[in-house]
Coordinates of C-alpha atoms in Angstrom, one line a residue:
M168 CA -76.7 -54.8 143.6
P169 CA -78.7 -51.3 143.7
K170 CA -81.3 -51.3 146.1
V171 CA -84.8 -50.0 146.2
L172 CA -87.5 -49.1 149.0
I173 CA -90.7 -49.7 147.9
A174 CA -92.4 -47.3 150.1
D175 CA -96.3 -47.3 149.1
K176 CA -98.8 -49.8 147.5
L177 CA -97.7 -50.7 144.3
S178 CA -98.7 -53.2 141.8
P179 CA -96.1 -56.6 142.2
L180 CA -95.4 -56.0 138.9
A181 CA -92.9 -53.4 140.0
A182 CA -91.0 -56.2 142.3
E183 CA -91.1 -58.5 139.7
T184 CA -89.6 -55.5 137.0
F185 CA -86.7 -54.1 139.3
A186 CA -85.7 -57.9 140.5
E187 CA -85.6 -58.4 136.3
R188 CA -82.9 -55.7 136.0
G189 CA -80.9 -57.2 138.5
I190 CA -82.0 -55.0 141.5
E191 CA -83.1 -55.5 145.0
T192 CA -86.1 -54.2 146.1
E193 CA -87.6 -54.0 150.1
T194 CA -91.4 -53.2 151.1
R195 CA -91.7 -50.9 153.9
L196 CA -95.9 -49.3 153.7
G197 CA -97.2 -46.5 156.0
L198 CA -93.7 -45.1 157.2
T199 CA -93.9 -41.2 158.4
P200 CA -91.8 -39.1 157.2
E201 CA -89.5 -39.3 160.5
E202 CA -89.6 -43.0 160.2
V203 CA -88.3 -42.7 156.2
A204 CA -85.0 -40.2 156.9
G205 CA -84.6 -42.8 159.1
V206 CA -84.1 -45.6 156.6
A207 CA -83.4 -43.3 153.6
A208 CA -79.5 -44.0 153.5
E209 CA -79.8 -47.8 153.2
F210 CA -81.2 -47.6 149.3
D211 CA -80.0 -46.7 145.9
G212 CA -83.4 -45.7 145.4
I213 CA -86.8 -45.0 146.8
A214 CA -90.4 -45.6 145.1
V215 CA -93.8 -43.7 146.0
R216 CA -97.5 -42.8 144.7
S217 CA -98.6 -40.3 146.6
A218 CA -99.2 -41.4 150.3
T219 CA -95.5 -41.2 151.6
K220 CA -93.7 -37.7 152.1
L221 CA -90.2 -37.4 151.0
S222 CA -89.3 -34.5 152.8
Q223 CA -86.5 -32.6 152.5
A224 CA -85.2 -34.3 155.7
A225 CA -85.1 -37.5 154.4
L226 CA -83.3 -36.4 150.8
S227 CA -81.2 -35.2 152.7
A228 CA -80.8 -38.1 155.3
G229 CA -80.6 -40.3 152.2
A230 CA -78.0 -38.2 150.3
Q231 CA -76.0 -38.4 153.3
G232 CA -75.7 -42.4 152.2
Q233 CA -76.5 -44.0 148.5
L234 CA -79.7 -43.0 147.7
K235 CA -79.3 -41.8 144.1
V236 CA -83.3 -41.7 142.2
V237 CA -86.7 -40.9 143.6
G238 CA -89.7 -42.3 141.7
R239 CA -93.4 -41.1 141.7
A240 CA -95.9 -43.7 140.1
G241 CA -98.0 -41.6 138.8
I242 CA -97.9 -37.5 137.3
G243 CA -98.2 -35.2 140.8
V244 CA -94.9 -35.0 142.6
D245 CA -96.3 -32.9 145.5
N246 CA -95.1 -35.3 148.3
I247 CA -91.4 -35.0 147.2
D248 CA -89.5 -32.3 148.0
V249 CA -88.3 -32.0 144.1
E250 CA -86.3 -28.3 145.6
A251 CA -84.5 -30.4 148.3
A252 CA -83.6 -33.3 146.0
T253 CA -81.8 -31.2 143.3
A254 CA -79.5 -29.8 145.9
H255 CA -78.7 -33.2 147.3
G256 CA -78.0 -34.4 143.7
I257 CA -81.0 -37.0 143.5
V258 CA -83.2 -37.4 140.8
V259 CA -86.5 -37.5 141.0
M260 CA -88.3 -39.3 138.1
N261 CA -92.5 -39.7 137.2
T262 CA -94.6 -41.1 135.1
P263 CA -96.8 -38.5 133.6
Y264 CA -98.4 -40.4 130.8
G265 CA -99.5 -44.1 132.4
N266 CA -102.9 -42.4 133.9
A267 CA -103.7 -41.1 130.9
V268 CA -106.5 -43.6 129.3
T269 CA -108.3 -44.3 132.6
T270 CA -108.1 -40.8 133.5
A271 CA -109.9 -39.7 130.0
E272 CA -112.7 -42.8 130.7
H273 CA -113.3 -40.9 134.2
A274 CA -114.2 -38.3 132.9
V275 CA -116.4 -39.9 129.8
A276 CA -118.4 -42.3 133.0
M277 CA -119.1 -38.9 134.5
M278 CA -120.5 -36.9 131.4
F279 CA -122.9 -40.2 131.2
A280 CA -123.9 -40.3 135.0
L281 CA -124.1 -36.1 134.6
A282 CA -126.4 -37.2 131.6
R283 CA -128.5 -39.5 132.6
E284 CA -128.8 -39.0 136.5
L285 CA -127.4 -42.3 136.7
P286 CA -126.2 -41.8 141.4
A287 CA -129.5 -40.0 142.0
A288 CA -131.8 -42.9 140.3
D289 CA -129.8 -45.4 141.8
R290 CA -129.9 -44.6 145.1
S291 CA -134.3 -43.7 144.7
T292 CA -134.6 -47.0 143.5
Q293 CA -132.8 -48.7 146.6
A294 CA -135.5 -46.9 148.5
G295 CA -138.1 -48.5 146.2
K296 CA -139.6 -45.2 145.4
W297 CA -139.5 -46.4 141.7
E298 CA -139.4 -42.2 140.5
K299 CA -139.6 -43.3 137.0
S300 CA -140.8 -40.0 136.2
G301 CA -138.2 -37.7 137.8
F302 CA -135.1 -38.8 136.3
M303 CA -135.5 -37.4 132.8
G304 CA -132.2 -37.6 131.3
V305 CA -130.3 -36.0 128.3
E306 CA -128.9 -37.4 125.0
L307 CA -125.1 -36.9 124.0
T308 CA -126.0 -37.7 120.8
A309 CA -125.0 -34.5 118.9
K310 CA -124.6 -33.1 121.7
V311 CA -121.5 -30.2 121.9
L312 CA -118.5 -31.0 123.9
G313 CA -116.8 -28.2 124.7
I314 CA -113.1 -29.7 126.4
I315 CA -110.2 -26.9 128.0
G316 CA -107.0 -28.3 127.7
C317 CA -106.8 -30.6 124.7
G318 CA -103.0 -32.2 125.5
N319 CA -102.8 -36.0 126.6
I320 CA -106.0 -36.4 128.5
G321 CA -108.1 -34.1 126.1
S322 CA -107.2 -35.5 123.2
I323 CA -108.6 -39.2 124.4
V324 CA -111.7 -37.8 125.7
A325 CA -112.2 -36.5 122.2
D326 CA -112.1 -39.4 120.3
R327 CA -114.2 -41.4 122.9
A328 CA -116.7 -38.4 122.6
Q329 CA -116.5 -38.4 118.5
G330 CA -117.5 -42.1 119.0
L331 CA -120.6 -41.3 120.7
K332 CA -121.8 -39.0 118.1
M333 CA -120.7 -35.7 120.0
R334 CA -119.5 -32.4 118.3
V335 CA -116.1 -31.6 119.9
I336 CA -114.9 -28.0 120.6
A337 CA -111.2 -27.2 122.2
Y338 CA -109.9 -24.5 124.0
D339 CA -106.3 -24.4 124.2
P340 CA -103.1 -22.2 123.0
F341 CA -100.8 -24.7 122.7
L342 CA -103.4 -26.6 120.1
S343 CA -101.8 -26.1 116.7
P344 CA -104.8 -26.2 114.1
D345 CA -103.6 -29.3 112.5
R346 CA -103.2 -30.9 115.4
A347 CA -106.9 -30.2 116.0
K348 CA -107.6 -31.0 112.7
D349 CA -106.6 -34.8 113.5
L350 CA -108.3 -35.0 116.2
G351 CA -111.2 -33.8 114.6
V352 CA -111.8 -31.1 116.6
Q353 CA -113.2 -27.5 116.2
K354 CA -110.3 -25.0 117.7
V355 CA -112.2 -22.3 119.6
E356 CA -111.4 -19.3 122.0
L357 CA -112.4 -20.0 125.6
D358 CA -115.9 -17.1 124.9
A359 CA -116.7 -19.4 121.7
L360 CA -116.6 -22.6 123.9
L361 CA -118.5 -21.5 126.9
E362 CA -121.3 -20.0 124.5
R363 CA -122.0 -23.1 122.8
A364 CA -120.9 -26.4 124.7
D365 CA -123.4 -28.5 126.0
F366 CA -120.9 -30.1 128.4
I367 CA -117.7 -28.8 129.1
T368 CA -114.8 -31.4 130.5
L369 CA -111.4 -29.6 132.2
H370 CA -107.9 -31.5 131.1
V371 CA -105.3 -28.4 132.2
P372 CA -103.0 -28.7 135.0
L373 CA -103.5 -25.8 138.2
T374 CA -101.1 -23.4 137.0
D375 CA -101.6 -19.2 137.8
Q376 CA -103.1 -19.1 134.6
T377 CA -106.0 -21.7 135.1
A378 CA -106.3 -21.2 138.6
G379 CA -110.3 -20.6 138.8
I380 CA -110.7 -20.7 134.7
L381 CA -114.7 -21.2 135.3
D382 CA -115.7 -18.7 138.0
A383 CA -118.8 -16.8 138.2
A384 CA -118.3 -14.8 135.1
A385 CA -117.2 -17.9 132.9
L386 CA -120.4 -19.8 134.1
A387 CA -122.6 -16.5 133.4
R388 CA -121.6 -16.9 129.9
C389 CA -122.4 -20.7 129.9
K390 CA -125.3 -21.6 127.8
A391 CA -127.8 -22.2 130.4
G392 CA -128.5 -25.4 131.3
V393 CA -124.6 -27.0 130.9
R394 CA -123.3 -30.0 132.6
I395 CA -119.1 -29.3 134.2
I396 CA -117.0 -32.2 134.5
N397 CA -113.7 -31.7 136.4
C398 CA -111.5 -35.0 136.8
A399 CA -108.1 -32.9 136.3
R400 CA -107.7 -30.7 139.4
G401 CA -109.2 -28.8 142.1
G402 CA -109.0 -24.6 141.8
L403 CA -109.7 -25.0 137.9
I404 CA -113.6 -24.2 139.5
V405 CA -114.2 -21.7 141.6
E406 CA -116.8 -23.7 143.9
A407 CA -118.2 -20.9 145.4
D408 CA -119.2 -20.3 142.1
L409 CA -119.9 -23.0 141.0
K410 CA -123.1 -23.5 144.4
A411 CA -124.4 -20.5 143.2
A412 CA -124.6 -21.6 139.6
L413 CA -125.9 -25.0 140.6
E414 CA -128.4 -23.7 143.0
S415 CA -129.9 -21.4 140.2
G416 CA -129.8 -23.7 137.6
Q417 CA -127.7 -21.9 134.9
V418 CA -125.4 -25.1 135.6
A419 CA -127.7 -28.1 135.3
G420 CA -125.0 -30.6 136.7
A421 CA -122.1 -31.2 137.8
A422 CA -119.3 -33.9 138.1
L423 CA -116.6 -33.4 140.2
D424 CA -113.4 -35.8 140.9
V425 CA -111.3 -33.3 142.7
F426 CA -111.6 -30.4 145.3
E427 CA -110.2 -27.2 146.3
E428 CA -108.9 -28.8 149.4
E429 CA -108.6 -32.6 149.3
P430 CA -109.2 -35.3 151.0
A431 CA -112.8 -33.2 150.5
R432 CA -114.7 -34.2 154.1
D433 CA -116.7 -31.1 154.5
N434 CA -117.2 -29.5 151.0
P435 CA -119.9 -26.3 150.5
L436 CA -121.3 -28.1 147.4
F437 CA -122.0 -31.7 149.0
G438 CA -125.9 -32.3 148.9
I439 CA -126.6 -30.4 146.1
P440 CA -129.1 -32.6 144.1
N441 CA -127.5 -32.1 140.7
L442 CA -124.2 -33.0 141.8
I443 CA -122.2 -36.4 141.4
C444 CA -118.7 -36.4 143.1
T445 CA -115.6 -39.0 143.9
P446 CA -112.9 -38.9 146.1
H447 CA -109.7 -38.2 143.2
L448 CA -110.3 -41.5 141.3
G449 CA -109.1 -40.5 137.7
A450 CA -106.4 -42.9 138.0
A451 CA -108.1 -45.5 140.2
T452 CA -108.0 -48.5 138.2
T453 CA -106.1 -52.0 138.1
E454 CA -104.2 -51.3 134.4
A455 CA -103.7 -47.8 135.5
Q456 CA -101.7 -48.4 138.7
E457 CA -99.9 -51.6 136.9
K458 CA -99.1 -48.9 133.6
V459 CA -97.0 -46.6 136.1
A460 CA -95.8 -49.0 138.8
V461 CA -94.0 -50.7 135.6
Q462 CA -92.7 -48.2 134.4
I463 CA -91.1 -46.8 137.3
A464 CA -89.6 -49.5 137.8
E465 CA -87.9 -49.7 134.8
Q466 CA -87.1 -45.9 134.4
M467 CA -85.0 -46.4 138.1
S468 CA -83.8 -48.9 136.8
D469 CA -82.1 -48.4 133.9
Y470 CA -80.5 -45.0 135.8
L471 CA -79.1 -47.3 138.3
S472 CA -78.1 -49.6 136.2
S473 CA -76.8 -48.0 133.2
G474 CA -77.2 -44.2 134.3
A475 CA -80.0 -43.4 131.2
I476 CA -82.4 -40.6 132.2
T477 CA -86.4 -40.9 131.7
N478 CA -89.7 -38.5 133.1
A479 CA -86.8 -36.6 135.2
I480 CA -88.3 -33.8 136.9
N481 CA -84.9 -31.9 137.7
M482 CA -82.2 -33.7 135.5
P483 CA -81.0 -32.4 132.1
S484 CA -79.2 -35.0 130.1
L485 CA -75.7 -33.3 130.8
S486 CA -72.6 -34.2 131.8
A487 CA -71.0 -33.5 134.8
E488 CA -68.8 -31.5 132.9
D489 CA -71.6 -29.9 130.8
A490 CA -73.5 -29.4 133.7
K491 CA -71.2 -27.0 135.3
R492 CA -69.9 -25.1 132.1
L493 CA -73.6 -24.2 131.4
G494 CA -75.6 -24.4 134.5
P495 CA -75.7 -19.8 134.7
Y496 CA -76.9 -20.3 130.5
M497 CA -79.5 -22.9 131.5
K498 CA -81.0 -20.4 134.1
L499 CA -81.3 -17.7 131.4
V500 CA -82.7 -19.3 128.8
E501 CA -85.4 -21.0 131.2
Q502 CA -86.2 -17.8 132.2
L503 CA -86.2 -16.0 128.5
G504 CA -89.1 -19.1 128.0
S505 CA -90.9 -19.1 130.8
F506 CA -91.1 -14.8 130.4
A507 CA -92.8 -16.0 126.6
G508 CA -94.4 -18.6 127.8
Q509 CA -96.6 -16.5 130.3
L510 CA -97.2 -14.4 127.8
T511 CA -98.6 -16.5 125.4
Q512 CA -102.5 -16.6 124.7
S513 CA -102.5 -18.1 120.8
G514 CA -101.2 -21.4 119.7
L515 CA -97.5 -21.9 119.3
K516 CA -96.3 -22.5 115.8
A517 CA -92.7 -22.2 115.8
V518 CA -90.0 -21.3 118.3
V519 CA -86.4 -20.0 117.3
V520 CA -83.6 -19.6 119.7
E521 CA -80.5 -18.0 118.3
Y522 CA -77.2 -17.9 120.1
E523 CA -74.7 -15.7 119.9
G524 CA -71.2 -14.4 121.1
A525 CA -69.3 -17.0 123.9
V526 CA -72.4 -19.6 124.4
A527 CA -72.4 -19.7 120.6
K528 CA -69.8 -21.9 121.1
L529 CA -71.0 -23.8 123.4
N530 CA -73.2 -27.5 123.6
C531 CA -76.4 -25.3 123.4
G532 CA -78.9 -28.7 122.8
P533 CA -79.5 -28.3 126.3
L534 CA -80.1 -25.0 126.4
T535 CA -82.4 -24.9 123.8
Q536 CA -84.6 -27.9 125.5
A537 CA -84.4 -25.5 128.9
A538 CA -85.5 -22.7 126.7
L539 CA -88.6 -24.7 125.6
T540 CA -89.2 -26.2 129.1
G541 CA -89.5 -22.5 130.7
L542 CA -91.9 -21.9 127.5
L543 CA -94.3 -24.5 127.9
R544 CA -94.4 -25.0 131.3
P545 CA -97.1 -21.9 132.6
M546 CA -99.6 -23.9 130.3
L547 CA -98.7 -27.5 130.5
D548 CA -98.4 -30.4 133.5
S549 CA -95.1 -32.2 133.9
V550 CA -93.5 -30.3 131.5
N551 CA -89.3 -30.6 132.2
M552 CA -86.1 -31.1 130.0
V553 CA -86.7 -34.6 128.7
N554 CA -90.6 -34.2 127.8
A555 CA -90.4 -30.9 126.5
P556 CA -89.2 -31.7 122.5
V557 CA -91.7 -34.7 122.7
L558 CA -94.5 -32.0 123.7
A559 CA -93.4 -29.5 121.2
R560 CA -93.7 -32.2 118.6
Q561 CA -96.7 -33.5 119.5
R562 CA -98.1 -30.1 119.4
D563 CA -96.5 -29.3 115.8
I564 CA -94.2 -26.6 117.0
S565 CA -91.2 -26.1 115.3
V566 CA -87.9 -25.8 117.3
S567 CA -85.1 -24.3 115.5
E568 CA -81.5 -23.7 117.2
I569 CA -79.3 -20.9 115.7
K570 CA -76.0 -20.0 115.8
H571 CA -74.0 -16.9 114.9
D572 CA -70.4 -16.6 114.3
R573 CA -70.6 -12.8 114.5
D574 CA -69.6 -11.0 117.3
S575 CA -72.4 -9.4 120.2
A576 CA -73.0 -6.3 121.3
Y577 CA -72.7 -8.2 124.5
Q578 CA -69.8 -10.9 125.3
T579 CA -72.6 -13.6 125.3
L580 CA -76.4 -12.9 123.8
V581 CA -79.3 -15.2 123.7
R582 CA -82.3 -14.3 121.1
L583 CA -85.8 -16.4 121.8
T584 CA -88.1 -15.8 119.1
V585 CA -91.9 -17.3 119.7
K586 CA -94.2 -17.3 116.8
T587 CA -98.1 -17.7 117.6
E588 CA -101.2 -17.8 115.4
R589 CA -101.0 -13.7 115.9
Q590 CA -98.0 -12.5 116.4
S591 CA -94.1 -12.6 116.7
R592 CA -92.8 -11.9 119.9
S593 CA -89.0 -12.2 120.4
L594 CA -87.1 -11.3 123.7
A595 CA -83.0 -11.2 124.5
G596 CA -80.7 -11.6 127.6
T597 CA -77.3 -12.2 128.8
L598 CA -75.1 -13.2 131.8
F599 CA -73.8 -10.2 133.9
G600 CA -70.9 -11.2 135.8
D601 CA -70.9 -14.5 133.9
D602 CA -73.7 -16.6 136.1
K603 CA -76.3 -13.4 136.7
P604 CA -79.0 -13.6 134.1
R605 CA -80.9 -10.5 132.6
V606 CA -82.8 -9.6 130.1
V607 CA -81.7 -6.5 127.6
E608 CA -84.5 -6.5 124.8
I609 CA -88.0 -6.7 124.5
K610 CA -90.4 -7.3 121.7
G611 CA -87.0 -5.2 119.7
I612 CA -86.9 -2.4 122.8
Q613 CA -83.7 -1.9 124.5
M614 CA -84.5 -2.8 128.4
E615 CA -81.8 -3.9 131.4
A616 CA -84.1 -6.1 134.2
Q617 CA -83.0 -8.9 136.7
L618 CA -86.4 -11.0 136.4
S619 CA -88.0 -11.7 140.2
P620 CA -90.0 -13.6 141.5
H621 CA -92.8 -10.9 141.2
M622 CA -93.1 -9.0 138.3
L623 CA -96.1 -6.9 136.7
Y624 CA -95.7 -6.4 132.4
L625 CA -97.3 -3.8 130.9
T626 CA -96.9 -2.8 127.4
N627 CA -98.9 0.6 126.5
E628 CA -99.2 3.9 124.4
D629 CA -96.4 6.1 124.9
K630 CA -98.2 9.1 127.1
P631 CA -97.8 10.9 130.0
G632 CA -99.4 9.8 132.9
L633 CA -99.2 6.0 132.7
I634 CA -96.0 5.9 135.8
G635 CA -97.7 8.5 138.0
A636 CA -101.8 6.4 138.0
L637 CA -100.1 3.0 137.9
G638 CA -97.6 4.1 141.3
N639 CA -100.7 5.6 143.4
L640 CA -102.6 2.2 142.0
L641 CA -100.3 -0.4 143.2
G642 CA -99.5 2.0 146.5
D643 CA -103.3 2.2 147.0
A644 CA -103.5 -1.6 147.0
G645 CA -100.6 -1.6 149.7
I646 CA -98.0 -3.4 146.6
N647 CA -94.3 -2.1 147.2
I648 CA -92.6 -1.3 144.0
A649 CA -89.0 -3.1 144.1
T650 CA -87.6 -1.8 140.5
F651 CA -89.7 -0.4 137.5
H652 CA -88.1 -0.7 134.2
L653 CA -89.1 1.3 130.9
G654 CA -88.4 0.6 127.3
R655 CA -90.1 2.3 124.4
N656 CA -89.6 2.4 120.4
E657 CA -89.2 5.8 119.9
R658 CA -91.4 9.0 121.3
G659 CA -95.3 8.7 121.7
G660 CA -95.1 5.0 120.3
D661 CA -95.2 1.8 122.0
A662 CA -93.8 1.5 125.4
I663 CA -93.1 -1.4 127.4
A664 CA -92.4 -1.6 131.2
L665 CA -91.6 -4.6 133.5
I666 CA -92.2 -4.1 137.1
E667 CA -90.8 -5.9 139.7
V668 CA -93.3 -5.7 143.2
D669 CA -93.1 -7.6 147.1
E670 CA -96.2 -9.8 146.7
P671 CA -98.4 -10.9 144.0
I672 CA -100.6 -9.1 142.1
S673 CA -104.5 -10.2 142.6
R674 CA -107.1 -10.8 140.1
G675 CA -109.5 -7.5 141.5
L676 CA -105.9 -5.4 140.9
L677 CA -104.9 -6.4 137.7
G678 CA -108.1 -5.7 136.0
K679 CA -107.8 -2.2 137.7
V680 CA -104.5 -2.1 136.1
R681 CA -105.7 -2.8 132.4
K682 CA -108.1 -0.2 132.9
L683 CA -105.5 2.5 133.6
P684 CA -105.6 5.0 130.4
H685 CA -102.9 3.7 127.5
V686 CA -102.4 0.4 128.8
I687 CA -102.4 -2.5 126.2
Q688 CA -102.0 -5.5 127.7
A689 CA -101.2 -5.9 131.8
T690 CA -99.7 -9.9 132.5
P691 CA -98.4 -10.9 136.0
L692 CA -95.2 -13.0 135.8
S693 CA -93.1 -15.4 138.2
F694 CA -89.6 -16.4 138.1

């Protein structure tokens, strides 16, 4: 009988679910990483929440024994070394949707508390002050609610807000017009949302694109007296900028459940009168904890009993034979998808993946899933090969796979075309030496480049002076150029550049690059 270690406090329903499916469990709470490493080899699976750390050492030790799967009852897997798990062939699962309703309800509760100053009024009343005239709130009815990120949680908030007779607008590059219509929200650009919203609530993951999305400049564009709620991720709001905006009155109030550093014990925001704080309670309801406990028990049991995989972070639905054959292609298509995803700024409408040459003769279904995963991951949380097609369908994104019998200029070629509300963009790549991914075409322009951890992508007018000015700018900033790839459609026409650098491009430096003569677009990329 397979055996699972329950290493964090889960609802008793988890153990019951395991038992019903023929899985033995043992509960040991409060284990240190070293203690987990000492016992990991005794179990087929380990179920955790966020407290227990599954380190490289623990996973390595488990792999020496019988450990096959670890499950996180919740969304985030920061406490699990996913890379180490993957290297040791251990499946990592999570439950990305179990907390959605609870988190959405917490955001709505925070909005009510902000509107009527409930925490401050409670403290005042219990102190015997009876300051009735000191707490003049505002109604939610007819107010404009701006939702940044209208995915699973954001859409639930939108539904609840409409029940309160609020007018809901949403900024989400992945929200299609049809989906927005179904939700009853008006899709807008970020600047329009900032200018119109009376309340702003954030429901996006923390990525390079969303980090600091509400900084001093964004807060200055907001309507004076705006109220802000963040129950998503710390780091979406620049806390020092929010403090200044609260103190000046530009922001009338803020309600935060998440912080840049957690546990938040000494935060510079603490003590500001118009601020409400809770200790990351978004998922803290009995119902949510029962949901995720049962879900992770079901998923792990199915895998240990039959090999079925649900909500895996690091494991595609592939046979061992296919995995070996498709491995290099998986890396290529995911890089192509990530490239396109990091450039996408408007709603996705369609994705087309074309296969030519040797790759067209293979099982391309998993490759298309990998490309879609790379495409969606820059903007969506917890995207993997299992849930990427579902997320695309939820957003009315058409996904097509085409195999060509024709010969390719290369032995094998994959072309990814992404259609958005504004434009169509294509990328093509191949394998060198059967296992080394290369980009060979961008927007119809021939260019050969290997994708690296830190890159800068430019589109520009093909005029003299740009390369020298860019080199000087990066050099003055102490940024070393590793490789520099150029291409153009015709002399004096559109040109592109893909530059590999040794370290990330800062936001400030990126702003200077964008101001260089002849630059049309400048986007940092990471792979």
